[in-house]
């Protein structure tokens, strides 16, 4: 009888409703699109609360006209601009009457079905919070990049956030649905006023309250990234050091909130996330800033990292972010920025030189003896391997027809890393090109063998150097039609990869301290390590067939035990490198190719086929000159 009564009550209970709080300031071009995307979710959305943060561009009027024909929309006008996102979100949160609430920014949208997916998950799991996949959509290209996709790969329920510490990496508040009563019962609100990265603190407050969380793989939020906009969003405008100060403060508060709630593991995870994500992102851009910014950034970072304790540094000590942090702490002034930038890349690259202390311990440099000993225990599949890349166009005639074949020649050099590479035995490398605007489009080249370089060809680079000489060699002499051949001149045959590490200047496994500058055991100084090289003939015709675009190079290095490591290539600079070239093409007439180094120093390639492609490059160059 009780069961029947409960069924009757469930039948009479009104369906759960969701409120969507939309905030905006001077965004007349996009705010109505955001509101309409919320209204289009269907009957699950009981109300949309649009909070205008004292706009001056007519945004409020547009919302009022929309509300006149849409009874679910309520517009709230703030009398003074708050300077941030937290205050208008709090204003909207105070106004909602629905059991659940979501947040939406005026320049983004909710994709169809987003609210239904989250509401069903929350109701089915009796969860206080439900989260789904957010995608960053780069405009105008339309390229989409999933945010923290691994968290949302499958439907799952997390009974307590401490069981999934990785949750602290998803600091967004907009890809989640919250039970309104839960937020109010725990007094969870956003920081008020101008507080950039307010969602970092809000998310920490949510996790500190230990909610039951449902996760879904559905796309529930589209984050529009407009880097060419006249006014960048708060999170994208990183040009001033105050942005970094705000980020470190938000991370500090998130840590304190979780620690104060007794969530020690989650608090530790916040610091780990800062090292792995925030620090690496800003280090990649540090070389673009002026000296005053770099000094201020360095000082702020050292002050923040000085709060970390031994346990923070002991966890995953060979991770790139921790190595970068320890270098920053050890130097009172900015140093080795090009090398730090490479280590901050994804995947990380630790470029030579490789120094040792007097006792043979691997260290950052002779001048800055920060221990790199943890690298010796790191799996080879996670090592920050350094591969130099040199890309040159190569037009070659055929014997049968007087026409040019469209080719690119890619020379690669893999560096030793304190004996770990020789120990693992690199055997081959496979190059693949990923289309920048459509990551699903990949052009792969045949795997080629890696061979040890002759001992006399080792570069003599200095600490912080960005240009390391490659072993020069003839063009490949492979079979007609082969897309990838090896190797540099003087290299051993492919079958001899694991032969004679001593003869090649490669440090054998277990021979710590045997390859110092003077070649004497235990001598401090820069390691003269070994290297392996390969040459790949890239099929430029396959790249240009897709039209104008940018391609990112990724390499897969395979070792003799079957383990592989995905890396990017450090773009070499020097005479004749990273220069735009016009390559003749039978199909297109001409193809413009432009090898270049990304912000993180990785090798990438721009391709513009045909007259249309040439004109598009010319127009883009003209726009840059005019602006």
Coordinates of C-alpha atoms in Angstrom, one line a residue:
X1 CA 0.0 0.0 0.0
X2 CA 2.9 2.3 0.8
X3 CA 4.4 1.6 -2.6
X4 CA 1.1 2.4 -4.3
X5 CA 0.9 5.7 -2.4
X6 CA 4.4 6.7 -3.4
X7 CA 3.6 5.9 -7.1
X8 CA 0.5 8.1 -6.9
X9 CA 2.5 10.9 -5.3
X10 CA 5.1 10.6 -8.1
X11 CA 2.4 10.8 -10.7
X12 CA 1.0 14.0 -9.2
X13 CA 4.4 15.6 -8.6
X14 CA 5.1 18.4 -11.2
X15 CA 8.2 17.7 -13.4
X16 CA 11.4 19.2 -12.2
X17 CA 12.2 22.5 -13.7
X18 CA 15.5 24.2 -14.6
X19 CA 16.4 27.9 -14.4
X20 CA 19.1 29.2 -16.7
X21 CA 20.9 32.3 -15.5
X22 CA 22.3 34.3 -18.5
X23 CA 24.7 37.1 -17.7
X24 CA 25.9 39.8 -20.1
X25 CA 27.5 43.2 -20.4
X26 CA 27.7 45.2 -23.6
X27 CA 27.2 42.1 -25.7
X28 CA 24.3 43.1 -27.9
X29 CA 25.7 41.1 -30.8
X30 CA 25.4 37.7 -29.0
X31 CA 23.2 37.9 -25.9
X32 CA 19.9 37.1 -27.6
X33 CA 21.5 34.0 -29.3
X34 CA 22.5 32.8 -25.9
X35 CA 19.0 33.4 -24.4
X36 CA 17.3 31.7 -27.4
X37 CA 19.5 28.7 -27.0
X38 CA 18.3 28.3 -23.4
X39 CA 14.7 28.8 -24.3
X40 CA 15.0 26.3 -27.1
X41 CA 15.9 23.5 -24.6
X42 CA 12.2 22.9 -24.3
X43 CA 9.8 22.4 -21.3
X44 CA 12.6 21.3 -19.0
X45 CA 13.6 25.0 -18.8
X46 CA 11.0 26.6 -16.5
X47 CA 12.6 30.0 -16.5
X48 CA 15.4 32.0 -18.0
X49 CA 16.8 34.9 -15.9
X50 CA 18.8 37.3 -18.0
X51 CA 20.9 39.6 -15.8
X52 CA 22.2 42.7 -17.7
X53 CA 25.2 44.1 -15.9
X54 CA 24.4 47.8 -16.7
X55 CA 25.1 47.6 -20.4
X56 CA 25.5 50.7 -22.5
X57 CA 25.1 49.2 -26.0
X58 CA 21.3 48.5 -26.0
X59 CA 21.6 44.9 -24.8
X60 CA 18.9 45.4 -22.1
X61 CA 16.5 46.7 -24.7
X62 CA 17.0 43.7 -26.9
X63 CA 16.3 41.4 -23.9
X64 CA 13.1 43.4 -23.0
X65 CA 11.7 43.0 -26.5
X66 CA 12.4 39.3 -26.4
X67 CA 10.8 38.9 -23.0
X68 CA 7.6 40.6 -24.3
X69 CA 6.9 37.5 -26.4
X70 CA 8.5 34.9 -24.1
X71 CA 6.8 34.4 -20.7
X72 CA 9.6 32.2 -19.4
X73 CA 12.2 35.0 -19.8
X74 CA 12.7 37.5 -17.0
X75 CA 15.2 40.4 -17.4
X76 CA 17.0 42.0 -14.4
X77 CA 18.9 45.2 -15.0
X78 CA 21.7 46.0 -12.6
X79 CA 22.1 49.7 -11.8
X80 CA 25.9 49.6 -11.6
X81 CA 28.4 47.5 -13.5
X82 CA 30.0 44.9 -11.2
X83 CA 33.2 44.6 -13.1
X84 CA 33.1 40.8 -13.1
X85 CA 30.9 37.7 -13.6
X86 CA 30.3 36.7 -10.0
X87 CA 28.0 39.4 -8.9
X88 CA 25.5 39.2 -11.8
X89 CA 25.4 35.4 -11.4
X90 CA 24.6 35.8 -7.7
X91 CA 21.9 38.2 -8.7
X92 CA 20.4 35.7 -11.0
X93 CA 20.8 32.9 -8.4
X94 CA 18.8 34.9 -5.9
X95 CA 16.0 35.4 -8.3
X96 CA 15.4 31.8 -9.6
X97 CA 12.5 29.8 -8.3
X98 CA 13.2 26.4 -10.0
X99 CA 14.6 23.3 -8.3
X100 CA 17.7 23.3 -10.5
X101 CA 19.9 26.1 -11.9
X102 CA 22.5 26.5 -14.7
X103 CA 24.7 29.4 -15.8
X104 CA 25.2 30.7 -19.3
X105 CA 27.4 33.5 -20.6
X106 CA 26.1 35.9 -23.1
X107 CA 28.6 35.0 -25.8
X108 CA 28.1 31.2 -25.6
X109 CA 25.2 28.8 -26.3
X110 CA 23.6 25.7 -24.9
X111 CA 23.5 22.9 -27.6
X112 CA 20.2 21.1 -28.2
X113 CA 19.4 18.5 -25.5
X114 CA 21.9 19.9 -23.0
X115 CA 19.4 20.5 -20.2
X116 CA 17.5 17.3 -20.7
X117 CA 20.7 15.3 -20.5
X118 CA 21.9 16.9 -17.3
X119 CA 18.4 16.9 -15.6
X120 CA 17.9 13.2 -16.4
X121 CA 21.3 12.4 -15.0
X122 CA 20.8 14.5 -11.8
X123 CA 17.3 13.0 -11.2
X124 CA 18.3 9.5 -12.0
X125 CA 21.3 9.5 -9.7
X126 CA 19.7 11.7 -7.0
X127 CA 22.7 14.0 -7.4
X128 CA 23.1 17.5 -6.3
X129 CA 25.3 18.3 -9.3
X130 CA 25.4 17.0 -12.9
X131 CA 28.1 17.9 -15.3
X132 CA 28.7 17.3 -19.0
X133 CA 31.1 17.9 -21.8
X134 CA 32.0 21.5 -22.8
X135 CA 33.6 22.2 -26.1
X136 CA 35.7 25.3 -26.9
X137 CA 34.7 26.5 -30.4
X138 CA 37.3 28.7 -32.0
X139 CA 35.7 31.5 -34.1
X140 CA 35.6 32.2 -37.0
X141 CA 37.3 28.8 -37.9
X142 CA 34.7 26.7 -36.0
X143 CA 37.4 24.4 -34.7
X144 CA 36.1 22.6 -31.6
X145 CA 38.3 21.4 -28.7
X146 CA 36.7 19.3 -25.9
X147 CA 37.3 20.6 -22.3
X148 CA 38.5 17.9 -19.8
X149 CA 37.0 15.2 -22.1
X150 CA 38.4 12.3 -20.0
X151 CA 36.1 13.3 -17.1
X152 CA 33.1 12.9 -19.4
X153 CA 33.9 9.9 -21.5
X154 CA 31.2 7.8 -19.9
X155 CA 28.1 8.0 -17.8
X156 CA 29.2 7.8 -14.2
X157 CA 28.2 8.8 -10.7
X158 CA 30.7 10.1 -8.1
X159 CA 29.2 9.6 -4.6
X160 CA 31.9 11.9 -3.1
X161 CA 34.3 14.3 -4.9
X162 CA 37.3 12.9 -3.0
X163 CA 36.9 9.7 -5.0
X164 CA 37.6 11.6 -8.2
X165 CA 40.3 14.2 -7.4
X166 CA 40.5 15.0 -11.1
X167 CA 37.2 16.9 -10.8
X168 CA 39.2 19.9 -9.6
X169 CA 40.6 20.3 -13.1
X170 CA 37.2 21.2 -14.5
X171 CA 36.8 24.6 -12.9
X172 CA 34.0 25.7 -15.2
X173 CA 30.6 26.4 -13.7
X174 CA 28.7 26.7 -17.0
X175 CA 28.8 23.0 -18.0
X176 CA 26.9 21.9 -14.9
X177 CA 23.5 21.8 -13.4
X178 CA 23.1 22.4 -9.7
X179 CA 20.2 21.6 -7.3
X180 CA 19.2 25.1 -6.2
X181 CA 18.4 24.1 -2.6
X182 CA 21.9 22.5 -2.3
X183 CA 23.6 25.8 -3.2
X184 CA 21.4 27.8 -0.9
X185 CA 21.7 25.4 2.0
X186 CA 25.5 25.6 1.9
X187 CA 25.6 29.3 1.2
X188 CA 27.5 28.6 -2.1
X189 CA 28.0 31.8 -4.1
X190 CA 30.4 33.4 -6.5
X191 CA 33.0 35.9 -5.3
X192 CA 31.6 39.4 -5.7
X193 CA 32.9 42.4 -7.8
X194 CA 35.8 42.3 -10.1
X195 CA 37.2 38.9 -9.4
X196 CA 38.6 37.1 -12.5
X197 CA 38.4 33.3 -12.4
X198 CA 35.4 33.5 -10.0
X199 CA 34.3 30.0 -11.2
X200 CA 37.6 28.5 -9.8
X201 CA 36.5 29.6 -6.3
X202 CA 32.8 28.7 -6.9
X203 CA 33.8 25.2 -8.0
X204 CA 35.9 24.7 -4.9
X205 CA 33.0 25.7 -2.7
X206 CA 30.8 23.3 -4.5
X207 CA 33.3 20.4 -4.1
X208 CA 33.9 21.3 -0.4
X209 CA 30.2 20.7 0.3
X210 CA 30.7 17.0 -0.8
X211 CA 27.9 16.7 -3.3
X212 CA 26.9 13.6 -5.1
X213 CA 27.8 14.2 -8.8
X214 CA 26.5 12.7 -12.0
X215 CA 28.7 12.9 -15.2
X216 CA 27.5 12.5 -18.7
X217 CA 29.3 12.3 -22.1
X218 CA 26.8 14.6 -23.8
X219 CA 27.8 18.0 -25.2
X220 CA 26.1 20.4 -22.8
X221 CA 27.9 23.7 -23.4
X222 CA 29.6 25.5 -26.3
X223 CA 32.2 28.0 -25.2
X224 CA 32.8 30.5 -28.0
X225 CA 36.5 31.7 -28.2
X226 CA 36.8 34.9 -30.1
X227 CA 40.5 35.8 -30.0
X228 CA 40.1 38.5 -32.6
X229 CA 37.3 40.3 -30.7
X230 CA 37.7 44.0 -29.9
X231 CA 37.3 43.2 -26.2
X232 CA 38.7 39.8 -25.1
X233 CA 37.0 37.9 -22.4
X234 CA 38.5 38.0 -18.9
X235 CA 40.0 34.5 -19.2
X236 CA 41.5 35.2 -22.7
X237 CA 43.0 38.6 -21.8
X238 CA 46.3 37.5 -20.4
X239 CA 48.4 40.4 -21.7
X240 CA 48.7 42.1 -18.3
X241 CA 50.4 40.6 -15.2
X242 CA 47.3 41.4 -13.2
X243 CA 45.6 38.5 -14.9
X244 CA 48.2 36.2 -13.5
X245 CA 47.9 37.7 -10.1
X246 CA 44.1 37.1 -10.2
X247 CA 44.6 33.5 -11.3
X248 CA 47.1 32.7 -8.6
X249 CA 44.8 34.3 -6.0
X250 CA 41.8 32.2 -7.3
X251 CA 43.9 29.0 -7.0
X252 CA 45.1 30.0 -3.5
X253 CA 41.5 30.6 -2.4
X254 CA 40.3 27.3 -3.9
X255 CA 43.0 25.5 -2.0
X256 CA 42.1 27.2 1.3
X257 CA 38.4 26.5 0.8
X258 CA 38.9 22.7 0.3
X259 CA 41.6 22.4 3.0
X260 CA 39.3 24.3 5.5
X261 CA 36.5 21.8 4.7
X262 CA 38.7 18.9 5.5
X263 CA 39.1 17.9 1.8
X264 CA 42.9 17.5 2.0
X265 CA 43.3 15.3 -1.1
X266 CA 41.2 17.7 -3.2
X267 CA 43.2 20.6 -1.9
X268 CA 46.4 18.9 -3.0
X269 CA 44.9 18.2 -6.3
X270 CA 44.2 22.0 -6.8
X271 CA 47.9 22.7 -6.4
X272 CA 48.8 19.9 -8.7
X273 CA 46.4 21.3 -11.3
X274 CA 48.0 24.7 -11.0
X275 CA 51.4 23.2 -11.8
X276 CA 50.3 21.0 -14.6
X277 CA 47.8 23.4 -16.3
X278 CA 48.0 27.1 -15.2
X279 CA 51.8 27.4 -14.8
X280 CA 52.6 25.6 -18.1
X281 CA 50.1 27.6 -20.1
X282 CA 51.6 30.9 -18.9
X283 CA 55.2 29.8 -19.3
X284 CA 54.5 29.0 -23.0
X285 CA 53.5 32.6 -23.5
X286 CA 56.2 34.2 -21.3
X287 CA 58.6 34.9 -24.1
X288 CA 56.0 37.0 -25.8
X289 CA 55.9 39.5 -22.9
X290 CA 58.3 42.4 -22.2
X291 CA 61.0 42.4 -19.5
X292 CA 58.9 44.2 -16.9
X293 CA 56.0 41.7 -17.3
X294 CA 58.4 38.7 -17.0
X295 CA 60.1 40.1 -13.8
X296 CA 56.7 40.8 -12.2
X297 CA 55.3 37.4 -13.3
X298 CA 58.4 35.6 -12.0
X299 CA 58.1 37.3 -8.6
X300 CA 54.4 36.5 -8.3
X301 CA 55.0 32.9 -9.2
X302 CA 57.8 32.4 -6.7
X303 CA 55.7 33.9 -3.9
X304 CA 52.8 31.6 -4.8
X305 CA 55.0 28.4 -5.1
X306 CA 56.8 29.3 -1.8
X307 CA 53.5 28.3 -0.1
X308 CA 53.8 24.7 -1.3
X309 CA 55.1 22.1 1.1
X310 CA 57.3 19.0 0.6
X311 CA 54.3 16.8 0.0
X312 CA 53.2 19.0 -2.9
X313 CA 56.6 18.6 -4.6
X314 CA 57.0 14.9 -3.8
X315 CA 53.9 13.9 -5.7
X316 CA 54.8 12.9 -9.3
X317 CA 58.1 14.8 -9.0
X318 CA 59.2 14.3 -12.6
X319 CA 56.0 15.9 -14.1
X320 CA 56.9 18.9 -16.3
X321 CA 55.0 21.4 -14.2
X322 CA 56.8 20.4 -11.1
X323 CA 60.2 20.6 -12.8
X324 CA 59.3 24.1 -14.1
X325 CA 58.1 25.2 -10.7
X326 CA 61.3 24.1 -9.0
X327 CA 63.4 26.0 -11.6
X328 CA 61.4 29.1 -11.0
X329 CA 61.8 28.8 -7.2
X330 CA 65.5 28.2 -7.5
X331 CA 66.2 31.4 -9.6
X332 CA 65.6 34.9 -8.2
X333 CA 65.4 36.3 -11.7
X334 CA 63.8 35.0 -15.0
X335 CA 66.1 32.5 -16.7
X336 CA 66.2 29.9 -19.4
X337 CA 62.8 31.0 -20.8
X338 CA 63.2 29.2 -24.2
X339 CA 64.0 26.0 -22.5
X340 CA 61.2 26.3 -20.0
X341 CA 58.8 27.1 -22.8
X342 CA 59.8 23.7 -24.5
X343 CA 59.2 21.9 -21.2
X344 CA 55.8 23.6 -20.8
X345 CA 54.7 22.3 -24.2
X346 CA 52.2 19.5 -24.7
X347 CA 53.8 17.0 -25.0
X348 CA 56.7 18.3 -22.9
X349 CA 60.2 18.6 -24.4
X350 CA 63.3 18.9 -22.3
X351 CA 65.9 20.2 -24.8
X352 CA 69.6 19.9 -24.4
X353 CA 72.1 20.6 -22.9
X354 CA 71.8 17.9 -20.2
X355 CA 74.0 18.8 -17.2
X356 CA 75.2 16.8 -14.2
X357 CA 76.4 17.7 -10.7
X358 CA 79.7 16.6 -9.5
X359 CA 78.2 13.4 -8.0
X360 CA 76.7 12.5 -11.4
X361 CA 73.1 13.6 -10.5
X362 CA 71.2 15.0 -13.5
X363 CA 70.5 18.7 -13.0
X364 CA 68.8 21.5 -14.9
X365 CA 72.0 23.3 -15.8
X366 CA 75.5 24.0 -14.5
X367 CA 74.4 27.4 -13.4
X368 CA 71.1 26.2 -11.8
X369 CA 71.7 22.7 -10.3
X370 CA 68.0 21.8 -9.7
X371 CA 67.9 18.0 -9.5
X372 CA 66.4 16.1 -12.4
X373 CA 66.9 12.8 -10.7
X374 CA 63.2 11.9 -10.8
X375 CA 63.4 11.6 -14.6
X376 CA 65.5 8.4 -14.2
X377 CA 62.5 6.6 -12.7
X378 CA 59.9 8.0 -15.1
X379 CA 58.5 5.6 -17.7
X380 CA 59.9 6.2 -21.2
X381 CA 56.3 6.7 -22.5
X382 CA 56.1 9.8 -20.3
X383 CA 59.6 11.2 -20.7
X384 CA 59.9 14.8 -22.0
X385 CA 61.8 13.6 -25.1
X386 CA 63.4 16.3 -27.3
X387 CA 63.2 15.9 -31.1
X388 CA 64.5 18.7 -33.4
X389 CA 62.7 19.1 -36.6
X390 CA 63.8 20.8 -39.9
X391 CA 61.4 21.1 -42.7
X392 CA 62.3 22.2 -46.3
X393 CA 60.4 22.0 -49.5
X394 CA 61.9 19.7 -52.1
X395 CA 60.8 19.7 -55.7
X396 CA 62.2 16.6 -57.5
X397 CA 61.9 15.7 -61.2
X398 CA 60.8 12.3 -62.4
X399 CA 62.6 10.4 -65.2
X400 CA 59.5 9.8 -67.3
X401 CA 57.8 13.2 -67.2
X402 CA 59.2 16.7 -67.1
X403 CA 57.1 17.8 -64.2
X404 CA 57.7 18.4 -60.5
X405 CA 56.5 16.2 -57.7
X406 CA 55.3 18.0 -54.7
X407 CA 57.4 17.0 -51.7
X408 CA 58.5 18.2 -48.3
X409 CA 61.6 16.9 -46.6
X410 CA 61.4 16.5 -42.8
X411 CA 64.6 15.9 -40.9
X412 CA 64.3 14.7 -37.3
X413 CA 66.9 14.3 -34.5
X414 CA 66.0 12.6 -31.2
X415 CA 68.2 13.5 -28.3
X416 CA 69.5 11.2 -25.6
X417 CA 68.2 11.9 -22.1
X418 CA 70.5 10.8 -19.3
X419 CA 70.8 7.3 -20.8
X420 CA 67.1 6.6 -20.8
X421 CA 66.6 6.7 -24.6
X422 CA 69.5 4.3 -25.3
X423 CA 68.2 2.0 -22.5
X424 CA 64.8 1.9 -24.2
X425 CA 66.2 1.4 -27.7
X426 CA 64.4 3.8 -30.2
X427 CA 63.6 1.9 -33.4
X428 CA 61.3 4.0 -35.6
X429 CA 59.3 7.2 -35.9
X430 CA 56.0 7.9 -37.5
X431 CA 55.0 11.4 -38.5
X432 CA 51.4 12.6 -38.7
X433 CA 49.9 16.0 -39.5
X434 CA 46.8 17.1 -37.7
X435 CA 44.6 19.8 -39.3
X436 CA 44.5 22.8 -36.9
X437 CA 40.8 23.6 -37.6
X438 CA 39.6 20.0 -37.8
X439 CA 41.4 17.7 -35.5
X440 CA 39.7 14.7 -37.1
X441 CA 41.6 15.2 -40.3
X442 CA 45.0 13.5 -40.1
X443 CA 47.7 12.8 -42.8
X444 CA 50.1 10.1 -41.8
X445 CA 53.4 9.2 -43.2
X446 CA 55.0 5.8 -43.2
X447 CA 57.0 4.9 -40.1
X448 CA 60.8 5.1 -40.8
X449 CA 63.7 3.6 -38.8
X450 CA 65.7 5.8 -36.4
X451 CA 69.4 5.3 -36.6
X452 CA 72.2 6.5 -34.2
X453 CA 74.0 9.6 -35.4
X454 CA 77.8 9.4 -35.9
X455 CA 79.6 10.5 -32.8
X456 CA 81.3 13.4 -34.6
X457 CA 77.9 15.1 -35.5
X458 CA 76.8 15.9 -32.0
X459 CA 75.8 19.5 -31.7
X460 CA 77.6 21.8 -29.3
X461 CA 74.6 23.8 -28.1
X462 CA 74.7 26.0 -25.1
X463 CA 72.2 26.3 -22.2
X464 CA 69.0 28.0 -23.4
X465 CA 70.0 27.8 -27.1
X466 CA 67.0 27.5 -29.4
X467 CA 69.1 26.4 -32.5
X468 CA 70.8 23.1 -32.6
X469 CA 72.6 21.9 -35.7
X470 CA 71.2 18.8 -37.5
X471 CA 73.3 16.1 -39.0
X472 CA 73.2 16.9 -42.7
X473 CA 72.7 14.3 -45.3
X474 CA 71.7 13.6 -48.8
X475 CA 68.1 13.4 -50.0
X476 CA 66.5 10.0 -49.5
X477 CA 67.2 7.5 -52.2
X478 CA 64.2 5.2 -51.6
X479 CA 62.0 3.5 -54.2
X480 CA 59.9 5.6 -56.5
X481 CA 56.7 6.5 -54.8
X482 CA 58.0 5.9 -51.3
X483 CA 56.7 8.6 -48.9
X484 CA 59.2 8.1 -46.1
X485 CA 62.9 7.0 -46.1
X486 CA 65.8 7.3 -43.8
X487 CA 68.5 8.6 -42.8
X488 CA 71.1 11.2 -42.4
X489 CA 74.5 10.8 -44.0
X490 CA 76.9 8.6 -42.1
X491 CA 74.3 6.9 -40.0
X492 CA 74.4 3.2 -39.3
X493 CA 71.9 1.0 -41.1
X494 CA 68.4 0.6 -39.6
X495 CA 69.2 -2.8 -38.1
X496 CA 72.0 -1.4 -36.0
X497 CA 69.9 0.9 -33.7
X498 CA 71.0 -0.8 -30.5
X499 CA 74.6 -1.3 -31.4
X500 CA 77.6 0.4 -29.7
X501 CA 76.2 3.1 -27.4
X502 CA 79.7 3.9 -26.1
X503 CA 81.1 4.4 -29.6
X504 CA 78.2 6.7 -30.4
X505 CA 78.6 8.9 -27.3
X506 CA 75.3 7.5 -25.8
X507 CA 75.3 6.9 -22.1
X508 CA 74.5 3.3 -21.4
X509 CA 72.0 2.3 -18.8
X510 CA 73.3 2.4 -15.3
X511 CA 76.4 4.5 -16.3
X512 CA 75.5 7.6 -14.4
X513 CA 78.1 10.2 -14.4
X514 CA 80.2 8.6 -17.2
X515 CA 79.6 11.2 -19.9
X516 CA 80.6 14.5 -18.6
X517 CA 82.1 17.3 -20.6
X518 CA 85.6 15.9 -20.2
X519 CA 84.5 12.4 -20.6
X520 CA 85.5 11.5 -17.1
X521 CA 83.4 9.6 -14.6
X522 CA 82.0 11.9 -11.9
X523 CA 83.0 15.1 -13.7
X524 CA 80.4 17.9 -13.4
X525 CA 79.3 19.6 -16.6
X526 CA 77.1 19.3 -19.7
X527 CA 76.5 15.8 -21.0
X528 CA 77.6 15.0 -24.5
X529 CA 74.8 12.5 -25.2
X530 CA 73.9 10.6 -28.2
X531 CA 71.2 11.2 -30.8
X532 CA 69.2 9.3 -33.4
X533 CA 68.1 10.7 -36.7
X534 CA 65.6 10.0 -39.5
X535 CA 64.3 11.7 -42.6
X536 CA 60.7 11.7 -43.8
X537 CA 59.5 12.7 -47.2
X538 CA 56.2 14.4 -46.5
X539 CA 53.4 14.1 -49.1
X540 CA 52.6 17.8 -49.5
X541 CA 50.0 16.9 -52.2
X542 CA 47.9 15.2 -49.5
X543 CA 48.1 18.3 -47.3
X544 CA 47.3 20.8 -50.0
X545 CA 44.4 18.7 -51.3
X546 CA 42.3 19.9 -48.4
X547 CA 42.9 23.6 -49.3
X548 CA 44.5 26.3 -47.2
X549 CA 45.1 25.4 -43.6
X550 CA 47.5 24.9 -40.8
X551 CA 48.9 21.5 -39.8
X552 CA 50.5 20.5 -36.5
X553 CA 53.2 17.9 -36.5
X554 CA 53.0 15.0 -34.1
X555 CA 55.5 12.2 -33.9
X556 CA 55.2 8.7 -32.5
X557 CA 58.5 7.1 -31.4
X558 CA 58.5 3.3 -31.0
X559 CA 61.0 1.5 -28.8
X560 CA 62.2 -2.1 -29.0
X561 CA 59.9 -3.4 -26.3
X562 CA 56.8 -2.1 -28.1
X563 CA 56.3 1.0 -26.0
X564 CA 55.6 4.2 -27.9
X565 CA 55.8 7.9 -27.0
X566 CA 53.9 10.7 -28.8
X567 CA 55.9 13.9 -29.0
X568 CA 56.0 17.1 -31.0
X569 CA 59.1 18.4 -32.7
X570 CA 61.1 21.5 -31.6
X571 CA 61.2 23.8 -34.6
X572 CA 64.9 24.6 -35.5
X573 CA 65.7 28.1 -36.4
X574 CA 68.5 29.2 -38.7
X575 CA 69.5 30.1 -42.2
X576 CA 66.9 28.9 -44.7
X577 CA 64.6 27.5 -42.0
X578 CA 61.1 28.6 -41.2
X579 CA 60.9 30.5 -44.4
X580 CA 57.9 30.7 -46.8
X581 CA 58.4 29.0 -50.1
X582 CA 56.5 28.6 -53.3
X583 CA 56.5 25.0 -54.5
X584 CA 55.4 24.2 -58.0
X585 CA 52.4 21.8 -58.3
X586 CA 50.8 20.1 -61.3
X587 CA 47.4 20.3 -59.7
X588 CA 47.4 23.7 -58.2
X589 CA 50.1 25.5 -60.2
X590 CA 51.8 26.6 -57.0
X591 CA 51.6 25.9 -53.3
X592 CA 52.8 28.3 -50.6
X593 CA 54.3 26.5 -47.6
X594 CA 55.3 28.2 -44.4
X595 CA 57.0 26.2 -41.7
X596 CA 56.8 28.0 -38.4
X597 CA 57.3 27.6 -34.6
X598 CA 54.2 27.8 -32.4
X599 CA 54.1 29.7 -29.1
X600 CA 55.5 26.5 -27.4
X601 CA 58.3 26.2 -30.0
X602 CA 56.7 23.2 -31.8
X603 CA 57.1 22.8 -35.6
X604 CA 53.9 23.4 -37.6
X605 CA 53.1 24.1 -41.3
X606 CA 50.8 26.5 -43.1
X607 CA 49.7 25.4 -46.6
X608 CA 48.0 27.6 -49.2
X609 CA 47.5 25.9 -52.6
X610 CA 46.7 27.7 -55.9
X611 CA 46.1 31.3 -56.8
X612 CA 43.2 31.5 -54.3
X613 CA 45.5 30.4 -51.5
X614 CA 48.2 32.8 -52.5
X615 CA 45.7 35.7 -52.5
X616 CA 44.4 34.7 -49.0
X617 CA 48.0 34.8 -47.7
X618 CA 48.5 38.2 -49.3
X619 CA 45.3 39.6 -47.8
X620 CA 46.1 38.3 -44.4
X621 CA 49.6 39.9 -44.6
X622 CA 48.0 43.2 -45.7
X623 CA 45.6 43.1 -42.8
X624 CA 48.5 42.7 -40.3
X625 CA 50.4 45.5 -41.9
X626 CA 47.4 47.9 -41.7
X627 CA 46.7 47.0 -38.1

